[in-house]
Coordinates of C-alpha atoms and ligand atoms in Angstrom, one line a residue:
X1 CA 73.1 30.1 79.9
X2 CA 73.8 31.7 76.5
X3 CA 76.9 34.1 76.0
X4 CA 75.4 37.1 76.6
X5 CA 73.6 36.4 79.6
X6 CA 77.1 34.9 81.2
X7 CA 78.7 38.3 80.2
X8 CA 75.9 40.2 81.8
X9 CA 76.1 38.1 84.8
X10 CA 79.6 39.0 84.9
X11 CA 79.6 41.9 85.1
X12 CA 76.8 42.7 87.2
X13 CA 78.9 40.6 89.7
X14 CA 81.2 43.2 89.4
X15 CA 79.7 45.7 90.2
X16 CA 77.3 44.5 92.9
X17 CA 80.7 43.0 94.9
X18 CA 82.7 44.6 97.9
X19 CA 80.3 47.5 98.8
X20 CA 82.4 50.5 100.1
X21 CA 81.9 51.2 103.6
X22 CA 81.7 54.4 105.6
X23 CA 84.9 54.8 106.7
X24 CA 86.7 53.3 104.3
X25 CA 89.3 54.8 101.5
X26 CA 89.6 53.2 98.2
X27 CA 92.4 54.1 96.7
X28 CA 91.4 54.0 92.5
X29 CA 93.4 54.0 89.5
X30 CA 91.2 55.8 86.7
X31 CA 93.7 55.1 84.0
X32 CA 95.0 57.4 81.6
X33 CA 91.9 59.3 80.5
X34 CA 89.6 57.3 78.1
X35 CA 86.5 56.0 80.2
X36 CA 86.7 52.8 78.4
X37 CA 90.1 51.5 80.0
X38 CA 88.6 52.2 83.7
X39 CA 87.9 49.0 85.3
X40 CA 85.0 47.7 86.5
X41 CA 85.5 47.6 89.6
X42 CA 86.4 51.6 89.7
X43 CA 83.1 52.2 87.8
X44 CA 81.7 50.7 91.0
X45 CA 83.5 52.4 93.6
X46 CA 82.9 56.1 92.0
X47 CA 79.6 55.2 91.8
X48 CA 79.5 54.3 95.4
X49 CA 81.3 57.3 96.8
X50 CA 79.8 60.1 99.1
X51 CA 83.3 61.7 98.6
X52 CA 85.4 61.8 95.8
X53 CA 89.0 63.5 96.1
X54 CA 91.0 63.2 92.3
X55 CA 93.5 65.1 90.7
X56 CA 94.0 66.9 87.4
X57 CA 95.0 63.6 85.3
X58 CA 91.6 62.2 86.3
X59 CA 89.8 63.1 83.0
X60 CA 86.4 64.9 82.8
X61 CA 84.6 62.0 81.1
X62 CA 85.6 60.0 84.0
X63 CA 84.3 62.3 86.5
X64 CA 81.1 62.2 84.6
X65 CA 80.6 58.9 85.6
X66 CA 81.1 60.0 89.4
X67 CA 77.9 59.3 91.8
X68 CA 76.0 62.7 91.3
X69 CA 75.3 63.1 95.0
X70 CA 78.8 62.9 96.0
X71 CA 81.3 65.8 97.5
X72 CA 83.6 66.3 94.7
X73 CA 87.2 67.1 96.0
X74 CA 89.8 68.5 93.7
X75 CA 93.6 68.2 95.5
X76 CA 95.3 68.4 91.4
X77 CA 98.7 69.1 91.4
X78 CA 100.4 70.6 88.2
X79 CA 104.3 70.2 87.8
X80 CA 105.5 72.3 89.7
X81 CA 102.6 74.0 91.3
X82 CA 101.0 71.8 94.0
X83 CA 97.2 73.1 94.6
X84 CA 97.3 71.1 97.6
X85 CA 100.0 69.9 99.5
X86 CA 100.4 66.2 99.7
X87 CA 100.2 66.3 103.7
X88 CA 97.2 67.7 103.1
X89 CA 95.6 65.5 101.2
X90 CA 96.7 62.7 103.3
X91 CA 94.9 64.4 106.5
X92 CA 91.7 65.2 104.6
X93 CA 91.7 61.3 103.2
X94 CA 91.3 60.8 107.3
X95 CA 89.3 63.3 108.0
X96 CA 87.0 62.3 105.6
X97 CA 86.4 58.7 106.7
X98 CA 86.7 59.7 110.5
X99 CA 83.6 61.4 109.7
X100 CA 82.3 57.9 108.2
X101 CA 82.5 59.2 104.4
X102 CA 83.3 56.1 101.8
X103 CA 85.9 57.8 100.3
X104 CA 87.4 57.3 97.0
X105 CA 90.7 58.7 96.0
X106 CA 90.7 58.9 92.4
X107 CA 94.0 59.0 90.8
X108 CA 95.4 59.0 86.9
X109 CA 96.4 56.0 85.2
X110 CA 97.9 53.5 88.5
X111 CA 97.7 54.4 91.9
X112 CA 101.1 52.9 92.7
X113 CA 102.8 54.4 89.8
X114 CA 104.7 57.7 90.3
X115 CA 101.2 58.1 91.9
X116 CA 102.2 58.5 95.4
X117 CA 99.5 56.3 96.5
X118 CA 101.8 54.1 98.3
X119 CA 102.7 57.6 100.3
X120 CA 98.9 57.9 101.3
X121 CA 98.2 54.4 102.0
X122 CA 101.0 54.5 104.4
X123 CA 99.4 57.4 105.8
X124 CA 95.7 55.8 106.2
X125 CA 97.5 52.6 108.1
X126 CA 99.5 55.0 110.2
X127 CA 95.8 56.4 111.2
X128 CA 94.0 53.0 111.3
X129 CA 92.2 53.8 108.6
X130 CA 90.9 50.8 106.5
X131 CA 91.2 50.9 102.8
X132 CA 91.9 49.1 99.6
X133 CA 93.7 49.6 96.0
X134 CA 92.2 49.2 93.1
X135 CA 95.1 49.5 89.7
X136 CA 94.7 51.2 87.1
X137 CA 95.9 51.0 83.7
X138 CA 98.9 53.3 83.8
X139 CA 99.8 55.5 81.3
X140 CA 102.6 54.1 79.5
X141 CA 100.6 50.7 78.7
X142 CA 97.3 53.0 77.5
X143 CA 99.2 55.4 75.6
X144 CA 101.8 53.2 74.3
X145 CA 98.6 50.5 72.6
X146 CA 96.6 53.9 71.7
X147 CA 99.4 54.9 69.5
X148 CA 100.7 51.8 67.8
X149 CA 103.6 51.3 70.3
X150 CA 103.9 47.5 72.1
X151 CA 106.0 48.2 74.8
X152 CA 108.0 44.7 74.4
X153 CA 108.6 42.9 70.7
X154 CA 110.3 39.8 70.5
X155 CA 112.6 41.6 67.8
X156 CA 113.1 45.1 69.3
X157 CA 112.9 45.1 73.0
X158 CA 113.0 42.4 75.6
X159 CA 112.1 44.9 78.3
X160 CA 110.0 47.8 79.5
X161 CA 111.4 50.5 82.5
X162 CA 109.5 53.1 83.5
X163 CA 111.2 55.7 84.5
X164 CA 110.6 58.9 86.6
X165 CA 111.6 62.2 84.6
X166 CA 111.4 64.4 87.9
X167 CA 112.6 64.3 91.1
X168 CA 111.6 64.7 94.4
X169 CA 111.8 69.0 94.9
X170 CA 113.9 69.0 91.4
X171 CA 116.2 66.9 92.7
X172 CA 118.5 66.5 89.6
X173 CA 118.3 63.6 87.6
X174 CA 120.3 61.0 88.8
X175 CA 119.5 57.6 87.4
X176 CA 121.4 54.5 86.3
X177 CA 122.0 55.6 83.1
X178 CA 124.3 52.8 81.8
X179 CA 121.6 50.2 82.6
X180 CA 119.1 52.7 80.6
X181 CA 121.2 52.7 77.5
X182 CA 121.2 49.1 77.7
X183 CA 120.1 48.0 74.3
X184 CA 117.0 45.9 73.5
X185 CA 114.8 48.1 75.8
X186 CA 111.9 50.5 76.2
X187 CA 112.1 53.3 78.4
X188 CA 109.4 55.3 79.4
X189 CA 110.0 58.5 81.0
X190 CA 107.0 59.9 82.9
X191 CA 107.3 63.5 83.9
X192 CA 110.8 63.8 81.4
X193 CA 109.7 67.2 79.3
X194 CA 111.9 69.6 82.1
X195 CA 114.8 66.5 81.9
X196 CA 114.3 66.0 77.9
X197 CA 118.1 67.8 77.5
X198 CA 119.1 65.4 80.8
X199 CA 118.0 62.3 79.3
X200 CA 119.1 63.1 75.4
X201 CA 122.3 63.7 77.1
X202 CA 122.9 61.0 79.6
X203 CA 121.4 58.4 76.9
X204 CA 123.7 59.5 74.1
X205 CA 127.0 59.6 76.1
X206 CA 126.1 56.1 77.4
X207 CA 126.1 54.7 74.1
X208 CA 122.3 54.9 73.2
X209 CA 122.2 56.4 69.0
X210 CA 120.9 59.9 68.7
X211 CA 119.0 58.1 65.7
X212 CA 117.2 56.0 68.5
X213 CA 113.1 57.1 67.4
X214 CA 110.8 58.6 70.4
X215 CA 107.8 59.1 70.9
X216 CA 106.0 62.0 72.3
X217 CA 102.6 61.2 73.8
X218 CA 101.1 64.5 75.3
X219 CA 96.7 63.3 76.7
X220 CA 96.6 60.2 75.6
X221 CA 93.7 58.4 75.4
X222 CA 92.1 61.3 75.4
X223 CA 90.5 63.8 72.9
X224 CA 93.3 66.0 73.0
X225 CA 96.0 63.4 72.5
X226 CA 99.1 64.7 70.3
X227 CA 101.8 62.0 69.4
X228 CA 104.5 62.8 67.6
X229 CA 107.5 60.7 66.5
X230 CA 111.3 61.9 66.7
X231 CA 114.7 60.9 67.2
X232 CA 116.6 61.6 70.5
X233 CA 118.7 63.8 68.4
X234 CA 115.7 66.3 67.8
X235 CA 113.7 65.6 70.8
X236 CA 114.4 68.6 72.6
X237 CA 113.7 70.4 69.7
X238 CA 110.6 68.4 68.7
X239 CA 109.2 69.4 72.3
X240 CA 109.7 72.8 71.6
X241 CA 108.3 73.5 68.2
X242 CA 105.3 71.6 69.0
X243 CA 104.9 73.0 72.4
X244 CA 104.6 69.7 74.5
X245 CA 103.1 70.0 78.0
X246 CA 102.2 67.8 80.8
X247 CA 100.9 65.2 81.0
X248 CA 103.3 64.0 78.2
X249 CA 105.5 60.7 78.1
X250 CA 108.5 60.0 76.3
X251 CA 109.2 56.8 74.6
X252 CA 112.5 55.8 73.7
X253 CA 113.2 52.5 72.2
X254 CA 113.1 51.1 68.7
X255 CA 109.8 49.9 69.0
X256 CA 108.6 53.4 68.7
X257 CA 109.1 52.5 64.7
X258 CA 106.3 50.4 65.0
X259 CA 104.2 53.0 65.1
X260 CA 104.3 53.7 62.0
X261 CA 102.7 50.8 61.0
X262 CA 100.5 50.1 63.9
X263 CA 98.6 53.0 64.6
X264 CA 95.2 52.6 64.1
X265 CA 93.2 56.0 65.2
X266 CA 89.8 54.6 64.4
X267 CA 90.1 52.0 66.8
X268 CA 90.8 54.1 69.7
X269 CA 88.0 55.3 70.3
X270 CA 88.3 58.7 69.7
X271 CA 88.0 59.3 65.7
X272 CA 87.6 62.4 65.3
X273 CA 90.7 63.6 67.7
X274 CA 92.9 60.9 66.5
X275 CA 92.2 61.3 62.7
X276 CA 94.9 62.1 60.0
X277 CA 97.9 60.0 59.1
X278 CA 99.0 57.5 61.3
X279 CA 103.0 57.7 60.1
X280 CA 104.1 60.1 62.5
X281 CA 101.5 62.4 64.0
X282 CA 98.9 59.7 65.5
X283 CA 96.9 62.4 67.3
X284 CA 97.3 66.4 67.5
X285 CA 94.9 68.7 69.7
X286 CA 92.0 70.2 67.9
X287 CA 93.4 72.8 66.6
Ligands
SAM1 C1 102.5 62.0 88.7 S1 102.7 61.0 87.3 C2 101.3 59.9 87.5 C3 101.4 58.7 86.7 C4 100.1 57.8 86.8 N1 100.0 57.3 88.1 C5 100.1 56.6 85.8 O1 100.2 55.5 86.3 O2 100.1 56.9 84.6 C6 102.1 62.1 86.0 C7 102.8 61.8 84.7 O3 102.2 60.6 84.1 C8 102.2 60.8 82.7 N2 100.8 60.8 82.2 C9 99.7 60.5 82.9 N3 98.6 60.5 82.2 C10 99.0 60.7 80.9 C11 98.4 60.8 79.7 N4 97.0 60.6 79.5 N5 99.1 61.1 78.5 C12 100.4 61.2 78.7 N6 101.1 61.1 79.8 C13 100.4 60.9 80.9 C14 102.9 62.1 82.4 O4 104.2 61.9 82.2 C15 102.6 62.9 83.6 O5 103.5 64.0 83.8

């Protein structure tokens, strides 16, 4: 068997396995927005599905790929502004496969990643309801490659935390900020543009430098991404002037320099979006 026809092979193993069954809710990381980092196995599922139910990171090149025939439900939340409750989207998950549906619920970048799919999933087993998990590349790892940023480097950062920018019904933002200063480390803060002042402030008094670089990554892997590299010194400033909105992470960490070098628009995928200098915009929205 030549190369090709094993890769073929492979793939159409992929996605001829595990059939979804009425009833049943598959939980689905679509990744960070790009169609390219889905994985094969959520190419099947969507395709599958008599009901999808996804939220406002799931990009519209993704939901292009969706089976044609299927309901398409939209439960999106924006910060701050829930469309649906989560209780309700947890009842119409049941609801749903009571009625015998194969259900997918299609969520941005990793299901069990500030997703609260580990909220629903708790849900379904509290309702006998069988279902399965697929991951999904979350955003920090797409976003972070797309823009030139490994998350770890032998000679900057021996670590990677992600880290939620938002609590639970604005909660303030308690976290263990000495461990976060802790130096030869990324942090990623998900959700962080309301907190930016929070975290410059926490970080700097716990000893991180106000020289430490960030990066800004509003859509990534997306047409619309817009990176920008600061400091932590002007990051609250930086998010201003350029008028950073969710989704957006923050990347603090002296990997972020690497960017600089790394960045390679072309290869993302997404040329004409991602054109211009790599240095320190690696994407901006059309304008
Ligand atoms: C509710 S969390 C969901 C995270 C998701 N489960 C994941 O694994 O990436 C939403 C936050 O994820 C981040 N995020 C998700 N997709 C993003 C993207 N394409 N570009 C930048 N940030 C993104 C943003 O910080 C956004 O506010």
């Amino acid at each position: 068997m030549n190369t090709n026809t094993r890769k073929k092979c492979l793939v159409e193993f992929q996605l001829a396995e595990q059939p979804l069954r009425p009833g049943e809710v598959a939980i689905v990381g679509a990744g960070p927005g790009d169609p390219g980092l889905l994985t094969l196995r959520a190419l099947m599922l969507i395709q599958q599905a008599d009901a999808v139910v996804y939220d406002r990171l799931v990009s519209p090149q993704i939901m292009e790929l969706v089976n044609p025939g299927a309901e398409r439900i939209h439960v999106g939340k924006a910060s701050g502004c829930h469309y649906v409750p989560q209780e309700e989207t947890n009842e119409l998950l049941v609801q749903l496969a009571t009625r015998q549906r194969r259900v997918v619920r299609l969520k941005g970048g990793d299901p069990y990643i500030f997703g609260r799919g580990g909220e629903e999933a708790e849900f379904l087993v509290e309702n006998d309801i069988d279902f399965q998990v697929v991951p999904g590349i979350t955003s920090a790892a797409g976003c972070a490659s797309y823009c030139g940023i490994p998350l770890t480097h032998r000679d900057y950062s021996q670590s990677v935390t992600f880290v939620t920018g938002h609590r639970k019904g604005d909660q303030s933002l308690e976290l263990n900020w000495q461990t976060l200063a802790a130096p030869g480390q990324t942090r990623v803060f998900y959700m962080g543009l309301h907190n930016a002042p929070t975290i410059v402030k926490e970080l700097t008094a716990h000893g991180v430098s106000a020289k430490c670089p960030v990066a800004l990554v509003e859509r990534g892997t997306t047409p619309l991404q817009h990176m920008t590299v600061t400091t932590l010194d002007d990051l609250v400033e930086t998010i201003d002037r350029e008028d950073f909105q969710p989704p957006t992470l923050i990347i603090v960490g002296e990997v972020v320099q690497l960017a600089e070098k790394l960045a390679r628009p072309a290869q993302a995928g997404w040329n004409s979006a991602l054109a211009g200098p790599a240095a320190a915009h690696a994407g901006r929205r059309p304008a």
